[in-house]
Amino acid sequence: MKITKIERLHADGAWRTLDFLKISTDEGIVGWSEFNESFGGAGVSALIDNLAPVLIGKDPRNYEAHVALLYALRRQASGGAVQQAIGAIENALLDVKARALGIPVYEMLGGPVRDRIR
């Protein structure tokens, strides 16, 4: 499985713009993530556009290595726009891997913590 395309999509949510990241693969599996640029300009989108080419052609299931590489490329303190961009990419990669395995993302992260709402 290889990443073929990374796209940003924006929707007018009336009181704020909704920002989404879509990662497509050559096997037809698509991963989704949401990010937020409501606090200013298109900084997170610009960072995603800058980081995305590094991942094209790579296997999305090895998301841990991809996230480590993205952090190495942007050596900054945690937090801020860089963290938001990498977080959006990581969440979409997790979604791709979970869909490929046929399980929900929470199963990859250790399973449910609760089985009911109190």
Short mmCIF file of N, CA and C in Angstrom, two decimals:
data_model
loop_
_atom_site.label_atom_id
_atom_site.label_comp_id
_atom_site.label_asym_id
_atom_site.label_seq_id
_atom_site.Cartn_x
_atom_site.Cartn_y
_atom_site.Cartn_z
N MET A 1 0.85 -1.17 0.00
CA MET A 1 0.00 0.00 0.00
C MET A 1 0.89 1.24 0.00
N LYS A 2 0.54 2.22 -0.83
CA LYS A 2 1.32 3.45 -0.95
C LYS A 2 0.40 4.66 -0.88
N ILE A 3 0.89 5.74 -0.29
CA ILE A 3 0.17 7.01 -0.27
C ILE A 3 0.27 7.62 -1.66
N THR A 4 -0.88 7.97 -2.24
CA THR A 4 -0.89 8.56 -3.57
C THR A 4 -1.23 10.05 -3.56
N LYS A 5 -1.96 10.49 -2.55
CA LYS A 5 -2.40 11.89 -2.54
C LYS A 5 -2.72 12.34 -1.13
N ILE A 6 -2.35 13.57 -0.82
CA ILE A 6 -2.70 14.19 0.45
C ILE A 6 -3.38 15.52 0.12
N GLU A 7 -4.64 15.64 0.53
CA GLU A 7 -5.44 16.82 0.19
C GLU A 7 -5.98 17.50 1.43
N ARG A 8 -6.09 18.82 1.36
CA ARG A 8 -6.77 19.60 2.39
C ARG A 8 -8.12 20.00 1.83
N LEU A 9 -9.14 19.93 2.66
CA LEU A 9 -10.48 20.34 2.27
C LEU A 9 -11.02 21.28 3.33
N HIS A 10 -11.74 22.28 2.90
CA HIS A 10 -12.29 23.26 3.83
C HIS A 10 -13.79 23.41 3.55
N ALA A 11 -14.56 23.53 4.61
CA ALA A 11 -16.01 23.70 4.49
C ALA A 11 -16.46 24.85 5.38
N ASP A 12 -17.42 25.61 4.88
CA ASP A 12 -17.96 26.72 5.65
C ASP A 12 -18.90 26.16 6.71
N GLY A 13 -18.50 26.31 7.96
CA GLY A 13 -19.31 25.83 9.06
C GLY A 13 -20.08 26.95 9.73
N ALA A 14 -20.40 27.99 9.00
CA ALA A 14 -21.13 29.17 9.48
C ALA A 14 -20.28 30.00 10.42
N TRP A 15 -20.11 29.58 11.64
CA TRP A 15 -19.35 30.39 12.59
C TRP A 15 -17.85 30.13 12.53
N ARG A 16 -17.42 29.07 11.82
CA ARG A 16 -15.99 28.83 11.61
C ARG A 16 -15.81 27.92 10.40
N THR A 17 -14.63 27.97 9.84
CA THR A 17 -14.29 27.08 8.73
C THR A 17 -13.88 25.74 9.30
N LEU A 18 -14.37 24.67 8.70
CA LEU A 18 -13.99 23.31 9.10
C LEU A 18 -12.88 22.85 8.17
N ASP A 19 -11.79 22.37 8.73
CA ASP A 19 -10.62 21.98 7.95
C ASP A 19 -10.39 20.48 8.07
N PHE A 20 -10.23 19.81 6.92
CA PHE A 20 -10.06 18.36 6.90
C PHE A 20 -8.83 17.99 6.09
N LEU A 21 -8.23 16.86 6.45
CA LEU A 21 -7.10 16.31 5.71
C LEU A 21 -7.52 14.94 5.21
N LYS A 22 -7.24 14.67 3.95
CA LYS A 22 -7.60 13.39 3.32
C LYS A 22 -6.34 12.76 2.75
N ILE A 23 -6.04 11.54 3.17
CA ILE A 23 -4.91 10.79 2.63
C ILE A 23 -5.47 9.62 1.84
N SER A 24 -5.12 9.54 0.54
CA SER A 24 -5.58 8.48 -0.34
C SER A 24 -4.44 7.52 -0.63
N THR A 25 -4.80 6.24 -0.83
CA THR A 25 -3.79 5.21 -1.13
C THR A 25 -4.09 4.55 -2.47
N ASP A 26 -3.09 3.83 -2.97
CA ASP A 26 -3.25 3.12 -4.24
C ASP A 26 -4.20 1.93 -4.13
N GLU A 27 -4.58 1.54 -2.92
CA GLU A 27 -5.53 0.45 -2.73
C GLU A 27 -6.96 0.95 -2.51
N GLY A 28 -7.15 2.27 -2.66
CA GLY A 28 -8.48 2.84 -2.51
C GLY A 28 -8.89 3.16 -1.09
N ILE A 29 -8.02 2.90 -0.13
CA ILE A 29 -8.31 3.23 1.26
C ILE A 29 -8.01 4.70 1.48
N VAL A 30 -8.92 5.38 2.17
CA VAL A 30 -8.79 6.81 2.43
C VAL A 30 -8.82 7.04 3.94
N GLY A 31 -7.90 7.85 4.42
CA GLY A 31 -7.87 8.24 5.83
C GLY A 31 -8.22 9.71 5.97
N TRP A 32 -8.95 10.02 7.04
CA TRP A 32 -9.42 11.38 7.27
C TRP A 32 -8.93 11.90 8.61
N SER A 33 -8.76 13.22 8.67
CA SER A 33 -8.40 13.90 9.91
C SER A 33 -8.99 15.30 9.85
N GLU A 34 -9.19 15.87 11.01
CA GLU A 34 -9.66 17.25 11.10
C GLU A 34 -8.59 18.08 11.79
N PHE A 35 -8.40 19.30 11.32
CA PHE A 35 -7.50 20.23 11.99
C PHE A 35 -8.17 21.59 12.06
N ASN A 36 -7.56 22.53 12.75
CA ASN A 36 -8.23 23.79 13.03
C ASN A 36 -7.32 24.96 12.69
N GLU A 37 -7.81 25.83 11.82
CA GLU A 37 -7.10 27.07 11.53
C GLU A 37 -7.94 28.29 11.88
N SER A 38 -8.84 28.13 12.82
CA SER A 38 -9.74 29.21 13.18
C SER A 38 -9.05 30.37 13.88
N PHE A 39 -7.82 30.17 14.30
CA PHE A 39 -7.14 31.20 15.10
C PHE A 39 -6.31 32.16 14.27
N GLY A 40 -6.35 32.06 12.96
CA GLY A 40 -5.55 32.97 12.15
C GLY A 40 -5.51 32.53 10.70
N GLY A 41 -4.38 32.82 10.06
CA GLY A 41 -4.20 32.52 8.65
C GLY A 41 -4.02 31.04 8.38
N ALA A 42 -3.60 30.77 7.18
CA ALA A 42 -3.49 29.38 6.71
C ALA A 42 -2.13 28.76 7.05
N GLY A 43 -1.65 28.96 8.26
CA GLY A 43 -0.35 28.44 8.65
C GLY A 43 -0.28 26.93 8.69
N VAL A 44 -1.27 26.28 9.28
CA VAL A 44 -1.27 24.82 9.38
C VAL A 44 -1.40 24.22 7.98
N SER A 45 -2.25 24.79 7.13
CA SER A 45 -2.39 24.31 5.76
C SER A 45 -1.08 24.41 5.00
N ALA A 46 -0.38 25.52 5.15
CA ALA A 46 0.91 25.70 4.48
C ALA A 46 1.92 24.66 4.95
N LEU A 47 1.93 24.38 6.25
CA LEU A 47 2.84 23.36 6.78
C LEU A 47 2.48 21.98 6.26
N ILE A 48 1.19 21.65 6.20
CA ILE A 48 0.77 20.36 5.66
C ILE A 48 1.22 20.24 4.20
N ASP A 49 1.02 21.30 3.42
CA ASP A 49 1.45 21.28 2.02
C ASP A 49 2.96 21.09 1.90
N ASN A 50 3.70 21.64 2.85
CA ASN A 50 5.16 21.52 2.84
C ASN A 50 5.61 20.13 3.24
N LEU A 51 4.91 19.50 4.17
CA LEU A 51 5.30 18.18 4.67
C LEU A 51 4.78 17.03 3.81
N ALA A 52 3.66 17.21 3.14
CA ALA A 52 2.99 16.13 2.40
C ALA A 52 3.87 15.43 1.36
N PRO A 53 4.66 16.15 0.55
CA PRO A 53 5.45 15.45 -0.47
C PRO A 53 6.41 14.40 0.09
N VAL A 54 6.83 14.56 1.32
CA VAL A 54 7.73 13.59 1.96
C VAL A 54 7.06 12.22 2.08
N LEU A 55 5.73 12.20 2.18
CA LEU A 55 5.00 10.96 2.43
C LEU A 55 4.46 10.29 1.17
N ILE A 56 4.41 11.00 0.06
CA ILE A 56 3.88 10.41 -1.17
C ILE A 56 4.75 9.22 -1.58
N GLY A 57 4.10 8.10 -1.86
CA GLY A 57 4.80 6.88 -2.26
C GLY A 57 5.20 5.97 -1.11
N LYS A 58 4.97 6.43 0.12
CA LYS A 58 5.33 5.62 1.30
C LYS A 58 4.14 4.80 1.77
N ASP A 59 4.43 3.74 2.52
CA ASP A 59 3.39 2.88 3.09
C ASP A 59 2.81 3.59 4.32
N PRO A 60 1.53 3.93 4.33
CA PRO A 60 0.95 4.68 5.44
C PRO A 60 0.85 3.89 6.74
N ARG A 61 0.96 2.58 6.66
CA ARG A 61 0.80 1.76 7.87
C ARG A 61 1.96 1.93 8.84
N ASN A 62 3.10 2.41 8.37
CA ASN A 62 4.25 2.64 9.24
C ASN A 62 4.21 4.08 9.75
N TYR A 63 3.08 4.47 10.32
CA TYR A 63 2.86 5.87 10.68
C TYR A 63 3.84 6.38 11.73
N GLU A 64 4.30 5.50 12.64
CA GLU A 64 5.23 5.95 13.69
C GLU A 64 6.52 6.50 13.08
N ALA A 65 7.06 5.80 12.09
CA ALA A 65 8.29 6.25 11.43
C ALA A 65 8.05 7.54 10.66
N HIS A 66 6.88 7.67 10.05
CA HIS A 66 6.58 8.88 9.29
C HIS A 66 6.47 10.09 10.22
N VAL A 67 5.83 9.92 11.36
CA VAL A 67 5.69 11.02 12.32
C VAL A 67 7.07 11.42 12.85
N ALA A 68 7.91 10.44 13.16
CA ALA A 68 9.27 10.75 13.64
C ALA A 68 10.05 11.52 12.58
N LEU A 69 9.90 11.12 11.32
CA LEU A 69 10.58 11.83 10.23
C LEU A 69 10.09 13.27 10.12
N LEU A 70 8.78 13.46 10.20
CA LEU A 70 8.23 14.82 10.09
C LEU A 70 8.73 15.71 11.22
N TYR A 71 8.82 15.15 12.44
CA TYR A 71 9.37 15.93 13.55
C TYR A 71 10.84 16.27 13.30
N ALA A 72 11.59 15.32 12.76
CA ALA A 72 13.01 15.56 12.48
C ALA A 72 13.18 16.65 11.42
N LEU A 73 12.26 16.71 10.47
CA LEU A 73 12.33 17.73 9.43
C LEU A 73 11.98 19.12 9.96
N ARG A 74 11.21 19.18 11.02
CA ARG A 74 10.77 20.45 11.60
C ARG A 74 11.17 20.50 13.06
N ARG A 75 12.42 20.62 13.33
CA ARG A 75 12.93 20.57 14.71
C ARG A 75 12.54 21.83 15.46
N GLN A 76 11.40 21.76 16.09
CA GLN A 76 10.91 22.86 16.90
C GLN A 76 10.36 22.31 18.19
N ALA A 77 10.14 23.20 19.11
CA ALA A 77 9.53 22.78 20.37
C ALA A 77 8.12 22.27 20.09
N SER A 78 7.66 21.40 20.97
CA SER A 78 6.31 20.87 20.77
C SER A 78 5.28 21.98 20.90
N GLY A 79 4.16 21.80 20.25
CA GLY A 79 3.11 22.79 20.27
C GLY A 79 3.14 23.66 19.03
N GLY A 80 2.19 24.52 18.91
CA GLY A 80 2.14 25.44 17.80
C GLY A 80 1.66 24.82 16.50
N ALA A 81 1.85 25.57 15.41
CA ALA A 81 1.33 25.16 14.10
C ALA A 81 1.99 23.89 13.58
N VAL A 82 3.29 23.71 13.83
CA VAL A 82 3.97 22.50 13.36
C VAL A 82 3.34 21.27 14.00
N GLN A 83 3.11 21.33 15.31
CA GLN A 83 2.48 20.20 16.01
C GLN A 83 1.08 19.93 15.46
N GLN A 84 0.33 20.97 15.17
CA GLN A 84 -1.01 20.79 14.63
C GLN A 84 -0.97 20.13 13.25
N ALA A 85 -0.04 20.55 12.41
CA ALA A 85 0.08 19.96 11.07
C ALA A 85 0.47 18.49 11.14
N ILE A 86 1.47 18.17 11.95
CA ILE A 86 1.91 16.78 12.09
C ILE A 86 0.81 15.95 12.73
N GLY A 87 0.10 16.51 13.70
CA GLY A 87 -1.00 15.79 14.33
C GLY A 87 -2.11 15.45 13.34
N ALA A 88 -2.43 16.38 12.45
CA ALA A 88 -3.45 16.12 11.43
C ALA A 88 -3.01 14.99 10.51
N ILE A 89 -1.74 15.02 10.11
CA ILE A 89 -1.21 13.96 9.24
C ILE A 89 -1.21 12.63 9.98
N GLU A 90 -0.76 12.62 11.23
CA GLU A 90 -0.71 11.38 12.01
C GLU A 90 -2.11 10.77 12.18
N ASN A 91 -3.10 11.59 12.48
CA ASN A 91 -4.46 11.08 12.66
C ASN A 91 -5.00 10.45 11.38
N ALA A 92 -4.73 11.07 10.23
CA ALA A 92 -5.19 10.50 8.96
C ALA A 92 -4.44 9.20 8.65
N LEU A 93 -3.15 9.13 8.98
CA LEU A 93 -2.39 7.89 8.78
C LEU A 93 -2.94 6.77 9.67
N LEU A 94 -3.28 7.10 10.91
CA LEU A 94 -3.89 6.11 11.81
C LEU A 94 -5.21 5.61 11.23
N ASP A 95 -5.99 6.51 10.66
CA ASP A 95 -7.27 6.13 10.07
C ASP A 95 -7.06 5.18 8.89
N VAL A 96 -6.06 5.46 8.04
CA VAL A 96 -5.75 4.57 6.92
C VAL A 96 -5.39 3.18 7.42
N LYS A 97 -4.49 3.12 8.40
CA LYS A 97 -4.04 1.82 8.91
C LYS A 97 -5.20 1.04 9.52
N ALA A 98 -6.03 1.71 10.31
CA ALA A 98 -7.16 1.03 10.94
C ALA A 98 -8.13 0.51 9.88
N ARG A 99 -8.39 1.30 8.86
CA ARG A 99 -9.30 0.85 7.79
C ARG A 99 -8.71 -0.35 7.05
N ALA A 100 -7.38 -0.32 6.82
CA ALA A 100 -6.73 -1.45 6.15
C ALA A 100 -6.84 -2.72 6.98
N LEU A 101 -6.80 -2.58 8.30
CA LEU A 101 -6.91 -3.73 9.20
C LEU A 101 -8.37 -4.12 9.48
N GLY A 102 -9.30 -3.24 9.10
CA GLY A 102 -10.71 -3.51 9.34
C GLY A 102 -11.13 -3.34 10.79
N ILE A 103 -10.43 -2.45 11.50
CA ILE A 103 -10.74 -2.21 12.91
C ILE A 103 -10.87 -0.71 13.16
N PRO A 104 -11.52 -0.31 14.25
CA PRO A 104 -11.56 1.11 14.60
C PRO A 104 -10.20 1.56 15.13
N VAL A 105 -9.91 2.84 14.99
CA VAL A 105 -8.63 3.38 15.46
C VAL A 105 -8.41 3.10 16.94
N TYR A 106 -9.46 3.19 17.76
CA TYR A 106 -9.27 3.00 19.19
C TYR A 106 -8.73 1.61 19.52
N GLU A 107 -8.98 0.61 18.69
CA GLU A 107 -8.42 -0.73 18.92
C GLU A 107 -6.90 -0.71 18.77
N MET A 108 -6.39 0.09 17.84
CA MET A 108 -4.94 0.21 17.66
C MET A 108 -4.29 0.92 18.84
N LEU A 109 -5.08 1.71 19.54
CA LEU A 109 -4.54 2.50 20.65
C LEU A 109 -4.81 1.85 22.00
N GLY A 110 -5.11 0.56 21.99
CA GLY A 110 -5.27 -0.15 23.25
C GLY A 110 -6.68 -0.58 23.59
N GLY A 111 -7.65 -0.26 22.74
CA GLY A 111 -9.02 -0.67 22.99
C GLY A 111 -9.79 0.33 23.82
N PRO A 112 -11.08 0.07 24.02
CA PRO A 112 -11.91 1.02 24.76
C PRO A 112 -11.53 1.07 26.24
N VAL A 113 -11.69 2.24 26.81
CA VAL A 113 -11.43 2.42 28.24
C VAL A 113 -12.71 2.11 29.03
N ARG A 114 -13.85 2.45 28.46
CA ARG A 114 -15.14 2.21 29.11
C ARG A 114 -16.07 1.49 28.13
N ASP A 115 -17.04 0.80 28.69
CA ASP A 115 -18.03 0.14 27.83
C ASP A 115 -19.42 0.75 27.98
N ARG A 116 -19.53 1.76 28.83
CA ARG A 116 -20.81 2.45 28.99
C ARG A 116 -20.57 3.88 29.50
N ILE A 117 -21.60 4.71 29.34
CA ILE A 117 -21.55 6.08 29.85
C ILE A 117 -22.28 6.11 31.16
N ARG A 118 -21.68 6.70 32.17
CA ARG A 118 -22.32 6.76 33.49
C ARG A 118 -23.29 7.90 33.58
#
